[in-house]
Structure formats: C-alpha cells, structure tokens
Amino acid sequence: MIVMIIVLKNENAQLMINKLEKHFASDHQVFVHNNRVAIQGAHPADLTDEERAQASQIITDVPKAVQASRLFHPEDTIIKTPHSVIGGDHFTLMAGPCSVESAEHVMKMAKVAKDAGATVLRGGAFKPRTSPYSFQGLGKEGLVDLRKAADHFGLDVITEVMDDEHVPLVEQFTDIFQIGARNMQNFSLLKAVGKTQTPVMLKRGMSATVDDVLNATEYIAAGGNHQIMIAERGIRTFDNKYTRNTFDAGVIPVLQKLTHYPVIADPSHAAGHTEFVTPLALAGTAAGASGLIVEIHDDPAHALSDGPQALQPDQFKTMVKKVNAVRKALQAFN
Amino acid sequence: MIVMIIVLKNENAQLMINKLEKHFASDHQVFVHNNRVAIQGAHPADLTDEERAQASQIITDVPKAVQASRLFHPEDTIIKTPHSVIGGDHFTLMAGPCSVESAEHVMKMAKVAKDAGATVLRGGAFKPRTSPYSFQGLGKEGLVDLRKAADHFGLDVITEVMDDEHVPLVEQFTDIFQIGARNMQNFSLLKAVGKTQTPVMLKRGMSATVDDVLNATEYIAAGGNHQIMIAERGIRTFDNKYTRNTFDAGVIPVLQKLTHYPVIADPSHAAGHTEFVTPLALAGTAAGASGLIVEIHDDPAHALSDGPQALQPDQFKTMVKKVNAVRKALQAFN
Amino acid sequence: MIVMIIVLKNENAQLMINKLEKHFASDHQVFVHNNRVAIQGAHPADLTDEERAQASQIITDVPKAVQASRLFHPEDTIIKTPHSVIGGDHFTLMAGPCSVESAEHVMKMAKVAKDAGATVLRGGAFKPRTSPYSFQGLGKEGLVDLRKAADHFGLDVITEVMDDEHVPLVEQFTDIFQIGARNMQNFSLLKAVGKTQTPVMLKRGMSATVDDVLNATEYIAAGGNHQIMIAERGIRTFDNKYTRNTFDAGVIPVLQKLTHYPVIADPSHAAGHTEFVTPLALAGTAAGASGLIVEIHDDPAHALSDGPQALQPDQFKTMVKKVNAVRKALQAFN
Amino acid sequence: MIVMIIVLKNENAQLMINKLEKHFASDHQVFVHNNRVAIQGAHPADLTDEERAQASQIITDVPKAVQASRLFHPEDTIIKTPHSVIGGDHFTLMAGPCSVESAEHVMKMAKVAKDAGATVLRGGAFKPRTSPYSFQGLGKEGLVDLRKAADHFGLDVITEVMDDEHVPLVEQFTDIFQIGARNMQNFSLLKAVGKTQTPVMLKRGMSATVDDVLNATEYIAAGGNHQIMIAERGIRTFDNKYTRNTFDAGVIPVLQKLTHYPVIADPSHAAGHTEFVTPLALAGTAAGASGLIVEIHDDPAHALSDGPQALQPDQFKTMVKKVNAVRKALQAFN
C-alpha cells in the first residue's frame, strides 16, 4: 500500500488541509500532523493543481507505519505524566519489583526507586508467565498496592495490561500501560489501549524486526492514542547461555532515526542476571535511550518472579550514579 | 517447580487416585490420566508407604508442561470432529483461502478443498495483519459464509480467534479454534479457549522454542480443554530473502516424542511463495506430521491477503496426490 | 557490481563468443557457458550493434555469483565420479563414520554403507573440533585406511579438507573434497580446491544465507572447478535443546531454483540425535534433495566423534528403505 | 572431557608443580599458570595424598577452554605492543581504512588516526570478500604501505591474516594479527598464529556462541601464544534491514567475567552505516570494552570496501571525544 505525504507551505495550511480532507477522506485514510497530510493509497497524480501548488514537498517513499514515521512527524514526541516528562532530551528512570508481591513490599521498593531518582514505579499485577502453574500476579489487589505506593512517594505508575478486557480496570490505576513483549502483536490489545488517552510503553517482541515494532505502534496510533514509547528489552538469538536475551543497543539509534516516539531501554530482561544489568543499562544510556526501566528487589532469592535479574537497592543506586555520569558526559555534546 | 508422576499398578487405580487426591489436592495441583497421577510441587518423600506401594513407577524429572508430556499421557491424543479424526495414524488435510473474501468465493474454495480430499475448511474472518491499514477480515459475516460453505460440502471449519472476547462468537461457527503464531503467548486468549470444549490448533510462535510451545498448550489444558493440536508454520531465522520463514521439519519428530498432541504442518506460511509450498508439504509429511493446513486461492494475484503463498486449485490437487503417495510409501513401514 | 548475460542465437555462437571475448576480456571478467556469455561490469549499452543483433536475450538482473546461477547455466550440473552420478534425477547415498577410527573399523562401516546401497564412503581424517583438546583425526593414516576400505567395496571417497596446504595430500586419496560448515567462507581454502578438478561438496555454514552459499561456490568456480555440490546440514537458530541444528528443508527447493549445482541433505548434523536422523533424511528427500550424507557407527557410545547422531547399521538400512520408498513414490510425478 | 584445576598453597609451588607434571604429563595435558595447575581428563581421586595436601582448592567444574578461563588465570591479560598497552584498565583505540588502498591514502588515514588518539593503525591487505569478483586487497604491497604509514606516525599495525600460509609474511609487517569473523573456526589458521608470539585479535564469528569464541581462543593458546584479544563485531540475527549486524553489548561483560583476555568492540561492522557507528562505539565503551577498532575514510563514497560504514575524519574525532568523556565518567567508579 502506497502512502503519500504532502508537506504544505505554511500559509493557509488549515485551509489546504480541509480541502485535502474533503478531496480524499471519503476513499482514503488521511492523517494530519501540523502542516503535513498523509494519504493512504493515493498518488501525486491524484492531486489537483491547486493542491500541488500548495505543497512545499511531496514524499512518496513512506513506510506503512506512517504516523510513527519522522517523515510525517519530524519532531520528538514528548509524553507528560504527573511526575515525568518522557522523550526528547529528557531522561526517565523507571524502577520497581517485577511483580507486586505485597502492599508492604511494593511500598519499600517505591522508596528505593524514589531515593535513587526514579519518577516512575513499575510492578506487575497481571504477570505473563511461561507456565500456567507459575505465580500469575495479585491482580486488582496488586494494582491497588502499586498505586498506593506510587502516590505515597510521588511517583507515576507503569504496569502491564495483558488483555483488552482489563484495559478499563488497569487504566484506573496506572499512568502508563505496559504492553509485554509476548503481546507486541496482540492486535486486539493494541487497539484497546489505542482507544484510551493513557500513555503506552510497547515492549519489543522477542523476534520483532524494527518494522514490526513500528507497525505495532501504528495499531495504537490508529486508535487516536499518540502517547507511545518503545522499550528494547533484548531479542532472542542463538546464544542465551549467559544472558537471557541479546540486548540490541543498535536498535536505539535506528528507532530514533525512524520514529519520533521515545525509546526506553530495559536492561533487566535483556541481561537476565544481576551482574550484567548495569553494563547494559550503561550501554543503552550511551546509545541514546530516553530512559531506563529496571527491576529491583531487596531479597532477589525470594522474589516471586525474575529474582535472578533484580538489582538490590545498593546496586541500583550505584547503577543510577553511573548512568547519570554517562548522561552528563554526553550532554556536553548536544 | 518440581512435578512428580505416580504410575499406579492397575488394580484399584481409582481407589488409589481418590486417596492421592485427598492427600494432595488441597495444597498441590493434581492431574489424573488413566492410572497416572501428577502432583505439582510434591516429592516422593511426601508419599505414604501405602501410596508408594501402589506405584509401579515414580517419575520425578517431569517438564513443567506436565499435561502435555508423554510421561503423563503416553498414548496419542486423537481429536474427533464431525468430519475428521486427527492424530495417531490419521492424516488430516485442511485447506482454504487465507481470508474469507465473500460467500461465493469461500464456497468455490470449499469445493476445491473437498474435491482434493480435505476434511477441514480454513478461512480467516478476523485477520492479524502486520499493519492496521491492511484488510482486517470480514468479521462475523465471514464466519457465516465460512460455516455455510463448509456445511454445504460436509467439511469441518477451522478459523482464527484473535481475542478472548471473541471466543463465544467464533465458537458458534467453528469446529476448531486456530490460535495464530503472534498470539501463541497471549495467555488470556489461551485461558479463554481452554475453558471451552472446542478443539484448538495452536500455531507455533515465530521464535518459540519447543518448551515455549508445550507451556503454551498447558495454558489451554489447565482450563480443562485437552483437544489440542500444534502447527509448525516456520520460524524466524537470519534468512528470509527467498522463503518467508524457515520450516522446521525437525520439530515434528521432536514434538511427537515429547507430547501426545497431533502436529500439523503449515507449509504455506513457511514457504511464503507458491513454488516452495509443495516441497515443504512433502517434507512435513515425510517427517511425520499428522496433517497439513494449506492456503488455496483461484486468483492469487487478487487475493485479499497472502496471495503469493496460495496454491491454485490444480497445484493443490497435484500436491495432495504427491502427499498421499509419500504417506502410502511410508505406511508400509508402520 | 553489475553483470550482464548475453544469450546468443545458436548460429555462429562460437564466432560471436570469440568476438565478445575480444571486445570485453581485457577489461572485464567474461564467462562462457554454451551459448551464454556473462560479462562483469558491462552494460547493454556497451555492446556493438552486431553483438546486440546476435543476442536472443540480454539478461541484466544477474546475481554476483553468476557462474552458479541458472540464468547463466540453466541445465543441472551432473557430477560423475568412478562409482556415482550426482545431480539431475540421480540420487546419491553417502555414508560412513564421522571419523576414520581404524583400518578395521572403517572397513566394517564401508561394508554397511555398500550393503545398504551407498556409493560414496564418508569419513573424516582431519576433524574440525570445537576444542583443540578433542580428537583431531588420524591424518594421513586415516586417509589411507578410508581409501582402502572404499576401494575394497567399490565405493567413492568423500573426506574433509581443512586447509589449503592439505589439498594436494587429500586429493590423492579422495574422489570428493568436503568443505566443512565452519570453513564455508575460508576463501583461501575455496580458492585452493577451485584450482583442482576434483569434485567439491560445500557444506552450508551455520548462519550462511542462500546468497552467502552461492557466493562461496563462486570462489570454487572462479578457479575453474565446476564440479560443485552443496550440502544443507542444519542452521543455527534460537532453539537447539532437542536438535543440534535446525534442518532447513526449504533451502533445498530454493537452491534448486537458483543454481544448477546438486543439493545434498545431511540429516545427521542437523538432528544431532539418532532418533531424529531418519525423519530429517525423509524430509530432505521429499523436499527434493539429490542425495544424502549420513553418519553411521556400529557402536555409537564409543565413537571418537559425534556418536550421539550416528545411525547403527540396522537403523541405517531401514532409513534407506524408507528413503527409497519416498523417492519411488515421487518419481511417478516426474 | 573433564578438567581439574589445582590451586596450590603458595609455599613450594614450583616443587609441587614439578611433581604434578611428573605425575600427570605423560598421560594428560597439563597447563600451569602461577600457582595453578590444570590437568585434562583427571579427577581429584587421581591425586596423591601429598598433592591433595598442597592444594588450597581443587576446582572441577572447569570449561573445556581452560587456558581462557578466569578459573585458571584470574588476573587480566595485559598485552604490550610497541605503542600500546591492551587490557586491564587500559583503553586502546585502533582505527584506519577497511582496505589499504594506496601508500598515500593509508598515510593520510594514519595521520587522522594518530591525531585523534589512536595507537594502532588498522588496514586490510588481504580482504575476505563475499564475492570472488570483489576487490581482494593489495597483498604484500598493502602490507608494506601500511607498515610505512604506521611507522611514520608511531603507531602499531593490526591487519588480517587469512590463511596459515600467509602467517610468516604478515608477521613481518604487523604487530597484531587479526583473525576475521569468517575464519573464527578456521582451526588451521588458529593453530598457525598460535605458534607465533605475535598478539592476535580474534573476531567473533557471525553466529558464534560465547563458548565457541572461548574454544577458538584455546586453539591459539594451545600453541603457546597467550597474547589474545577478542573482538565483538556484531552477530547475525533476524533483522539486518537497518544495521548490518546486531551489536551484542552484553557479550562484553559476559566475556570479561569468564575470560582474562581483553575484549575490543568493533562498532563499524556491527553498524554497517556511518550514522550508527558512534552510538555503538559509546555502547561498547559504556559496557566495558577495553578498546575500539573503527573504520575511517576521507571519501567513503569511493572506498574500495565497506565505505558505507566508515567514519569521516571529523566524525571520528567527535566520536573519540565522546568515547573519552564516557570513559572518564565511568573511571570515577573504579
């Protein structure tokens, strides 16, 4: 399917946009961003002389995921939540336990996150586990505990929503929806969060190509929700003996070139082992990520899920210091 | 999590099963199949002397997906639908268009399927497409048309269900649920079909390991639905220039060793190009698959989805003849 | 680099070939096959009017590995060794121990191979082992033993050559050079065997794309040796828990479409475990391979290398019967 | 194959080492490093009472690549070349053109490398190219030019050696042998450089696991050459549309944990495109690499090989400044 983007000369953009919509919207999908109009399935030859005259540029080699593309939306998407600004030159630290384990525990972890400088508290209440017999999360009770802990410390909440039926429930408690890697192409779920106005962090699937990721964001954007961020959490390759996944540092600058959505690095799921989390957090930061999402636990050996990859509070604090040092070192070049 | 399987001496098995359930079921998950009792999280040392005495064998090195395992369920699962018997020595041919495109078209394709010997008609009414702007299927109308065509020719229906909310609707029209590769770890959906008694064909995810596939079946079985088959449809590897995916012929005997569920080969999605579908259908058959699911279309160039990999009616007939020749040649060795 | 193929009208082809060589050979590489002339780095516009007039077709979208391409060499390459005819409609069975272990043992294995219908005896004298401390092969002594066993039973020899210095030595003893997967892009070695006239079986590298394989054959062909066959032996993917590699059945018809060189299937290295060798041998045969190369051993538990994937003599005999049954079943369709 | 490491109490270590060698060396491979003695194929039960008494620790779960292991050689290997110190806390910058193109050009590039702070000049004289018809390098003439340029600016030379026959020639001109990714398991070549005392940089193969890499270093160490460094240059995964390979940042801390050899990052071959080289250089540095090897060219569009991934002089200078800033930021934590 061909997509065409018309970049309008600035004067009278709104007038021209109206004309283009009138001309095309009955038969084509039309997207508008500032002075850019994208039309699905139309060719430059379909434009009237007037339309062509008002265009400063007509772009025809446009990817399917047009709303995600920098060709359509050149400037960075900046997402504002109560306690965070995500994207652009901002750097956002998200941390918390893999699962919400109890009200007390998540409160304790929230303090650790806050003290180290995080502005977003993570924690799973609905857990996508490989086996149906593993702990599946505390459900609504976990959401309540998570929200309470975040509010106590002035943090935002990010938590996973696993199916479209849960979207309204989870939305009551979270500031950011997390879509897990296994659900990256659960299109029903993507459509459901796309109909909300709550920011969404889409985790890259284990074997998702860059184009797959961008097309998945487009399912969200197509519903009207443009508050999207993408998380790189490691991909599946031929070697997982020493790390759980292969952290793809290169996808960070690639995505930043192609799309305006912020890219967050998840070193925990990539590493799979505590000792490799900090090097990957640093690699992701140095490669240009707009933030990190990190799993922490004060007693990893007894964590209800993913203990082996959790940083203990002191390790987390040191990680944050190093990350900040790298960021500061690189900011001098902006 | 440790699982223990107790194989009971045949006499009084039911009595002993009752005792074991009484002993363990309050604290552990207990599964029973014939004279085998699997207990999650229990050790041989937890058994009473009497329990131990009634066991002809105690198996402790059991995979997490215990209900899928041949250790728990040694004999092949045989699935009976109105027009087909799937599994064991049976061979089931499923064919049809990628998408239901119209009542007339699916009727025409049903005739092609029936004439060549298929007993199951495939066709998508809800389509998981990479881009939200691609054709998403006819929805309920497509289900109606598909059912009508199948009934006209005395065929079973297999069709994809994409989210848990649609399970009741799709169940009214289908004999077999298809879970797509992208949803293989959509655990909410797996749980939803697990609560029905309609057979399920689970397609292997693009980068799903054998253990991932078996754990995914366990989500269905855990709900009480044991009518499960697995489809190999090609995996994602480093080379997709000439084929869409890499058909993993080896997974067929591997799965047949580990699990009792039938394994179906999908050469269409693996090949991605018509010319390679028949060789892969033959490879899958020769490797021991219990059946094939194949996309057919009379006018591939104008198919609404996946045209490049559809066999035309004559190509399909020839494929079936070759497949049957290979099956017959190998049956002599059983 | 652009390549152009000129297909000459049949009359006076030799005369025209001479003219084209005179015109282009000083500045371009020129390859001739029957009435086809391939010229590297030249464009149709570079042809004289006379040259253009003598062409029945000018092909410009030619892969770099031009001599491997069916566009340049449409008919199958048929390789003749003393006891075998390889390629086209022929089917060649190669079998033997992974390593030559002793004169007696290889003699015994040669009898097993011969009795089951093999015409080529395999056996390694120089072994590429992952660890330098593993058995590295018997060297020249192994070659002597292998040759003697093959001659005793009227078999051809195939054996691996691991470096260019060994080419003259190995050539004295073998009918077919084997280039191992790890050396598929050892270009010095490829050039060295390319200068001989001994047939070469090139094993696909663990992560070699189809184009990589064809370019590797081109290193051999560029030296003047066109007696090339390609072996599919499984590729490296994300799952190797149950099989050693992933057998890529689809690459067989893909290669057969693109190149004229025979494609041989190696189910032993793909499977890695005896129980999966026969299903993969059948899959490879059904997918259209021109032959099989299989490891056999009468005492796998004590084999000096790769015991777990060796077929015992009886298993091998049964495999051959099944393979022949499948071949016969499919021959009816040619 | 089992390996046992005996850590001797410090007193009389040499005496005890002699005794252990006398006891085991006739039947087993024995390696000695300081007060550690590794014995292949021996068990603790094979030790005499005296031997056992002198051991402060006996380690039995030792990887095959024992000499590469930190269990055998706990402290970092530090490699000293005329102008560089590689490994440990040192950071080494290597840069130069992909191919030596001419005496003038390599001289110009040497100046760029030197001015930015590099101490090693890279440049290929023998080039492993996918196609035999691509530029194969200037050969000996290239080596002469490269050496001359390096000497002029007080730089070390690193250059690829592609086959064992060339080892003596290349050794005359280089300070560090480079073994290319495609030759990582060319065991004849590894053995050949293992017999020299010239440092070796082994590039990780495209689909080489961590264990494969370590076993490959062992081929070099087994010959007596312990001056080994490992380069991560990106691996082959399912997505290479936007980067040439997937840079595996995680392998850097993994290797540093397992082995004492320095790990160098090659962002150029991983990225494949100029714009992604600097982010990957930073990621590799932040993940802890002991150095970088980077391709530079003043006129990438006309480079004889790999132009698309070469940094221009100014880009290179900026990259080095950023890399140094990151290093400095992280040094504060050592």
Short mmCIF file of N, CA, C and O in Angstrom, two decimals, chain B residues 194-270:
data_model
loop_
_atom_site.label_atom_id
_atom_site.label_comp_id
_atom_site.label_asym_id
_atom_site.label_seq_id
_atom_site.Cartn_x
_atom_site.Cartn_y
_atom_site.Cartn_z
N GLY B 194 -9.22 -22.45 26.57
CA GLY B 194 -9.06 -23.59 27.48
C GLY B 194 -10.32 -23.90 28.27
O GLY B 194 -10.50 -25.02 28.75
N LYS B 195 -11.18 -22.91 28.38
CA LYS B 195 -12.44 -23.14 29.11
C LYS B 195 -13.53 -23.71 28.23
O LYS B 195 -14.60 -24.07 28.72
N THR B 196 -13.30 -23.78 26.93
CA THR B 196 -14.30 -24.38 26.04
C THR B 196 -13.97 -25.86 25.84
O THR B 196 -12.96 -26.35 26.34
N GLN B 197 -14.84 -26.54 25.11
CA GLN B 197 -14.54 -27.93 24.75
C GLN B 197 -14.34 -28.07 23.25
O GLN B 197 -14.42 -29.19 22.70
N THR B 198 -14.07 -26.96 22.59
CA THR B 198 -13.83 -26.98 21.15
C THR B 198 -12.33 -27.21 20.89
O THR B 198 -11.50 -26.57 21.53
N PRO B 199 -12.00 -28.11 19.97
CA PRO B 199 -10.57 -28.34 19.68
C PRO B 199 -9.84 -27.06 19.28
O PRO B 199 -10.45 -26.14 18.71
N VAL B 200 -8.56 -27.03 19.59
CA VAL B 200 -7.73 -25.84 19.35
C VAL B 200 -6.49 -26.24 18.56
O VAL B 200 -5.80 -27.18 18.92
N MET B 201 -6.20 -25.50 17.50
CA MET B 201 -4.90 -25.66 16.83
C MET B 201 -4.04 -24.46 17.21
O MET B 201 -4.34 -23.32 16.85
N LEU B 202 -2.96 -24.73 17.93
CA LEU B 202 -2.05 -23.68 18.39
C LEU B 202 -0.90 -23.57 17.41
O LEU B 202 -0.14 -24.53 17.23
N LYS B 203 -0.76 -22.41 16.77
CA LYS B 203 0.37 -22.25 15.86
C LYS B 203 1.60 -21.79 16.63
O LYS B 203 1.53 -20.91 17.48
N ARG B 204 2.71 -22.42 16.32
CA ARG B 204 3.97 -22.08 16.98
C ARG B 204 4.36 -20.63 16.67
O ARG B 204 4.31 -20.21 15.53
N GLY B 205 4.76 -19.92 17.70
CA GLY B 205 5.22 -18.55 17.50
C GLY B 205 6.50 -18.50 16.69
O GLY B 205 7.24 -19.48 16.62
N MET B 206 6.76 -17.34 16.12
CA MET B 206 7.90 -17.17 15.21
C MET B 206 9.24 -17.51 15.84
O MET B 206 10.16 -17.91 15.15
N SER B 207 9.35 -17.27 17.13
CA SER B 207 10.63 -17.60 17.77
C SER B 207 10.36 -18.41 19.04
O SER B 207 11.08 -18.29 20.02
N ALA B 208 9.35 -19.24 18.97
CA ALA B 208 9.00 -20.05 20.13
C ALA B 208 9.84 -21.32 20.16
O ALA B 208 9.91 -22.05 19.17
N THR B 209 10.47 -21.58 21.28
CA THR B 209 11.18 -22.84 21.45
C THR B 209 10.16 -23.96 21.65
O THR B 209 8.97 -23.71 21.89
N VAL B 210 10.65 -25.18 21.58
CA VAL B 210 9.78 -26.34 21.82
C VAL B 210 9.16 -26.23 23.21
O VAL B 210 7.95 -26.45 23.39
N ASP B 211 9.94 -25.85 24.20
CA ASP B 211 9.39 -25.73 25.56
C ASP B 211 8.33 -24.63 25.64
O ASP B 211 7.32 -24.79 26.33
N ASP B 212 8.56 -23.52 24.95
CA ASP B 212 7.55 -22.46 24.92
C ASP B 212 6.23 -22.98 24.37
O ASP B 212 5.15 -22.66 24.87
N VAL B 213 6.32 -23.75 23.28
CA VAL B 213 5.10 -24.28 22.65
C VAL B 213 4.37 -25.19 23.63
O VAL B 213 3.15 -25.07 23.83
N LEU B 214 5.10 -26.07 24.28
CA LEU B 214 4.46 -27.01 25.20
C LEU B 214 3.86 -26.27 26.39
O LEU B 214 2.74 -26.58 26.83
N ASN B 215 4.56 -25.28 26.90
CA ASN B 215 3.99 -24.49 28.01
C ASN B 215 2.73 -23.74 27.56
O ASN B 215 1.80 -23.57 28.35
N ALA B 216 2.72 -23.31 26.30
CA ALA B 216 1.52 -22.61 25.81
C ALA B 216 0.34 -23.59 25.74
O ALA B 216 -0.78 -23.23 26.10
N THR B 217 0.59 -24.81 25.29
CA THR B 217 -0.53 -25.79 25.27
C THR B 217 -1.04 -26.00 26.69
O THR B 217 -2.22 -26.23 26.90
N GLU B 218 -0.14 -25.91 27.66
CA GLU B 218 -0.52 -26.19 29.04
C GLU B 218 -1.52 -25.16 29.56
O GLU B 218 -2.36 -25.47 30.40
N TYR B 219 -1.43 -23.93 29.05
CA TYR B 219 -2.43 -22.92 29.43
C TYR B 219 -3.83 -23.35 28.98
O TYR B 219 -4.82 -23.07 29.65
N ILE B 220 -3.89 -24.02 27.84
CA ILE B 220 -5.19 -24.49 27.35
C ILE B 220 -5.64 -25.70 28.17
O ILE B 220 -6.78 -25.76 28.65
N ALA B 221 -4.73 -26.63 28.34
CA ALA B 221 -5.06 -27.86 29.09
C ALA B 221 -5.44 -27.55 30.53
O ALA B 221 -6.33 -28.20 31.11
N ALA B 222 -4.78 -26.54 31.11
CA ALA B 222 -5.05 -26.22 32.51
C ALA B 222 -6.50 -25.79 32.71
O ALA B 222 -7.06 -25.91 33.80
N GLY B 223 -7.13 -25.31 31.64
CA GLY B 223 -8.53 -24.91 31.73
C GLY B 223 -9.49 -26.08 31.56
O GLY B 223 -10.69 -25.93 31.74
N GLY B 224 -8.94 -27.23 31.15
CA GLY B 224 -9.79 -28.40 31.00
C GLY B 224 -10.03 -28.84 29.56
O GLY B 224 -10.66 -29.85 29.30
N ASN B 225 -9.47 -28.11 28.62
CA ASN B 225 -9.62 -28.47 27.21
C ASN B 225 -8.37 -29.22 26.75
O ASN B 225 -7.29 -28.64 26.68
N HIS B 226 -8.54 -30.49 26.43
CA HIS B 226 -7.39 -31.31 26.04
C HIS B 226 -7.36 -31.62 24.56
O HIS B 226 -6.54 -32.40 24.10
N GLN B 227 -8.27 -31.03 23.83
CA GLN B 227 -8.35 -31.26 22.38
C GLN B 227 -7.43 -30.28 21.67
O GLN B 227 -7.88 -29.29 21.09
N ILE B 228 -6.15 -30.54 21.73
CA ILE B 228 -5.15 -29.57 21.28
C ILE B 228 -4.33 -30.17 20.15
O ILE B 228 -3.95 -31.35 20.21
N MET B 229 -4.06 -29.37 19.13
CA MET B 229 -3.04 -29.78 18.15
C MET B 229 -2.09 -28.59 17.96
O MET B 229 -2.44 -27.46 18.26
N ILE B 230 -0.90 -28.91 17.48
CA ILE B 230 0.16 -27.89 17.35
C ILE B 230 0.50 -27.77 15.86
O ILE B 230 0.64 -28.78 15.18
N ALA B 231 0.64 -26.53 15.39
CA ALA B 231 1.05 -26.35 13.99
C ALA B 231 2.43 -25.74 13.89
O ALA B 231 2.71 -24.71 14.49
N GLU B 232 3.29 -26.41 13.09
CA GLU B 232 4.59 -25.83 12.74
C GLU B 232 4.39 -25.05 11.46
O GLU B 232 3.98 -25.61 10.44
N ARG B 233 4.71 -23.75 11.50
CA ARG B 233 4.45 -22.87 10.35
C ARG B 233 5.67 -22.06 9.97
O ARG B 233 5.57 -21.04 9.29
N GLY B 234 6.83 -22.56 10.39
CA GLY B 234 8.06 -21.85 10.03
C GLY B 234 8.46 -20.90 11.13
O GLY B 234 7.61 -20.30 11.79
N ILE B 235 9.75 -20.78 11.34
CA ILE B 235 10.27 -19.90 12.37
C ILE B 235 11.08 -18.78 11.73
O ILE B 235 11.41 -18.83 10.55
N ARG B 236 11.38 -17.79 12.54
CA ARG B 236 12.13 -16.65 12.05
C ARG B 236 13.62 -16.90 12.25
O ARG B 236 14.06 -17.14 13.39
N THR B 237 14.37 -16.84 11.19
CA THR B 237 15.82 -17.03 11.29
C THR B 237 16.50 -15.88 10.55
O THR B 237 15.86 -14.89 10.21
N PHE B 238 17.78 -16.04 10.29
CA PHE B 238 18.57 -14.95 9.72
C PHE B 238 18.35 -14.77 8.21
O PHE B 238 18.88 -13.81 7.65
N ASP B 239 17.65 -15.69 7.57
CA ASP B 239 17.50 -15.55 6.12
C ASP B 239 16.04 -15.68 5.72
O ASP B 239 15.44 -16.75 5.85
N ASN B 240 15.44 -14.61 5.25
CA ASN B 240 14.07 -14.70 4.74
C ASN B 240 13.97 -14.03 3.38
O ASN B 240 12.94 -13.49 3.02
N LYS B 241 15.06 -14.12 2.64
CA LYS B 241 15.04 -13.49 1.31
C LYS B 241 14.21 -14.31 0.33
O LYS B 241 13.48 -13.77 -0.48
N TYR B 242 14.34 -15.64 0.43
CA TYR B 242 13.67 -16.48 -0.58
C TYR B 242 12.46 -17.23 -0.02
O TYR B 242 11.60 -17.64 -0.78
N THR B 243 12.45 -17.49 1.29
CA THR B 243 11.24 -18.05 1.90
C THR B 243 10.82 -17.09 3.01
O THR B 243 11.65 -16.37 3.58
N ARG B 244 9.53 -17.11 3.34
CA ARG B 244 9.01 -16.16 4.33
C ARG B 244 9.52 -16.51 5.72
O ARG B 244 9.83 -15.65 6.53
N ASN B 245 9.58 -17.81 6.01
CA ASN B 245 10.07 -18.30 7.28
C ASN B 245 10.89 -19.55 7.01
O ASN B 245 10.97 -20.02 5.88
N THR B 246 11.51 -20.09 8.05
CA THR B 246 12.27 -21.33 7.90
C THR B 246 11.44 -22.48 8.46
O THR B 246 11.16 -22.52 9.67
N PHE B 247 11.02 -23.38 7.57
CA PHE B 247 10.21 -24.52 8.00
C PHE B 247 11.09 -25.45 8.83
O PHE B 247 12.13 -25.90 8.36
N ASP B 248 10.66 -25.73 10.04
CA ASP B 248 11.48 -26.53 10.97
C ASP B 248 10.96 -27.97 10.98
O ASP B 248 10.21 -28.38 11.86
N ALA B 249 11.38 -28.73 9.96
CA ALA B 249 10.90 -30.11 9.84
C ALA B 249 11.25 -30.92 11.09
O ALA B 249 10.50 -31.80 11.50
N GLY B 250 12.39 -30.62 11.68
CA GLY B 250 12.85 -31.40 12.82
C GLY B 250 11.96 -31.29 14.04
O GLY B 250 11.93 -32.18 14.89
N VAL B 251 11.22 -30.19 14.14
CA VAL B 251 10.38 -30.03 15.33
C VAL B 251 9.24 -31.05 15.32
O VAL B 251 8.67 -31.34 16.38
N ILE B 252 8.91 -31.57 14.17
CA ILE B 252 7.79 -32.53 14.10
C ILE B 252 8.12 -33.80 14.88
O ILE B 252 7.41 -34.14 15.83
N PRO B 253 9.20 -34.52 14.55
CA PRO B 253 9.51 -35.69 15.39
C PRO B 253 9.87 -35.33 16.83
O PRO B 253 9.61 -36.13 17.74
N VAL B 254 10.44 -34.17 17.05
CA VAL B 254 10.75 -33.77 18.43
C VAL B 254 9.45 -33.64 19.24
O VAL B 254 9.32 -34.21 20.33
N LEU B 255 8.48 -32.92 18.70
CA LEU B 255 7.21 -32.77 19.41
C LEU B 255 6.51 -34.11 19.58
O LEU B 255 5.93 -34.40 20.62
N GLN B 256 6.59 -34.95 18.55
CA GLN B 256 5.91 -36.25 18.65
C GLN B 256 6.53 -37.13 19.72
O GLN B 256 5.86 -38.00 20.27
N LYS B 257 7.80 -36.91 19.97
CA LYS B 257 8.43 -37.66 21.05
C LYS B 257 7.97 -37.13 22.42
O LYS B 257 7.67 -37.90 23.33
N LEU B 258 7.91 -35.82 22.54
CA LEU B 258 7.66 -35.22 23.85
C LEU B 258 6.20 -35.14 24.23
O LEU B 258 5.86 -35.19 25.40
N THR B 259 5.34 -34.96 23.21
CA THR B 259 3.92 -34.75 23.54
C THR B 259 3.02 -35.68 22.74
O THR B 259 3.41 -36.17 21.68
N HIS B 260 1.81 -35.86 23.24
CA HIS B 260 0.80 -36.72 22.63
C HIS B 260 -0.12 -35.95 21.71
O HIS B 260 -0.96 -36.55 21.03
N TYR B 261 0.04 -34.62 21.64
CA TYR B 261 -0.86 -33.84 20.80
C TYR B 261 -0.45 -33.98 19.33
O TYR B 261 0.73 -34.02 19.02
N PRO B 262 -1.42 -34.01 18.42
CA PRO B 262 -1.08 -34.10 16.99
C PRO B 262 -0.31 -32.86 16.52
O PRO B 262 -0.53 -31.76 17.03
N VAL B 263 0.58 -33.08 15.57
CA VAL B 263 1.36 -31.98 14.99
C VAL B 263 0.99 -31.84 13.52
O VAL B 263 1.07 -32.80 12.75
N ILE B 264 0.57 -30.63 13.17
CA ILE B 264 0.13 -30.32 11.80
C ILE B 264 1.18 -29.41 11.16
O ILE B 264 1.71 -28.53 11.83
N ALA B 265 1.47 -29.65 9.89
CA ALA B 265 2.43 -28.78 9.19
C ALA B 265 1.70 -27.75 8.35
O ALA B 265 0.72 -28.08 7.67
N ASP B 266 2.17 -26.52 8.43
CA ASP B 266 1.62 -25.43 7.62
C ASP B 266 2.71 -24.99 6.65
O ASP B 266 3.54 -24.14 6.98
N PRO B 267 2.75 -25.57 5.45
CA PRO B 267 3.83 -25.22 4.52
C PRO B 267 3.64 -23.86 3.88
O PRO B 267 4.60 -23.27 3.39
N SER B 268 2.41 -23.33 3.92
CA SER B 268 2.13 -22.08 3.21
C SER B 268 2.84 -20.89 3.85
O SER B 268 3.51 -20.11 3.17
N HIS B 269 2.66 -20.76 5.17
CA HIS B 269 3.29 -19.62 5.84
C HIS B 269 4.80 -19.79 5.93
O HIS B 269 5.54 -18.80 6.00
N ALA B 270 5.27 -21.02 5.97
CA ALA B 270 6.71 -21.24 5.99
C ALA B 270 7.31 -20.81 4.65
O ALA B 270 8.28 -20.07 4.59
#
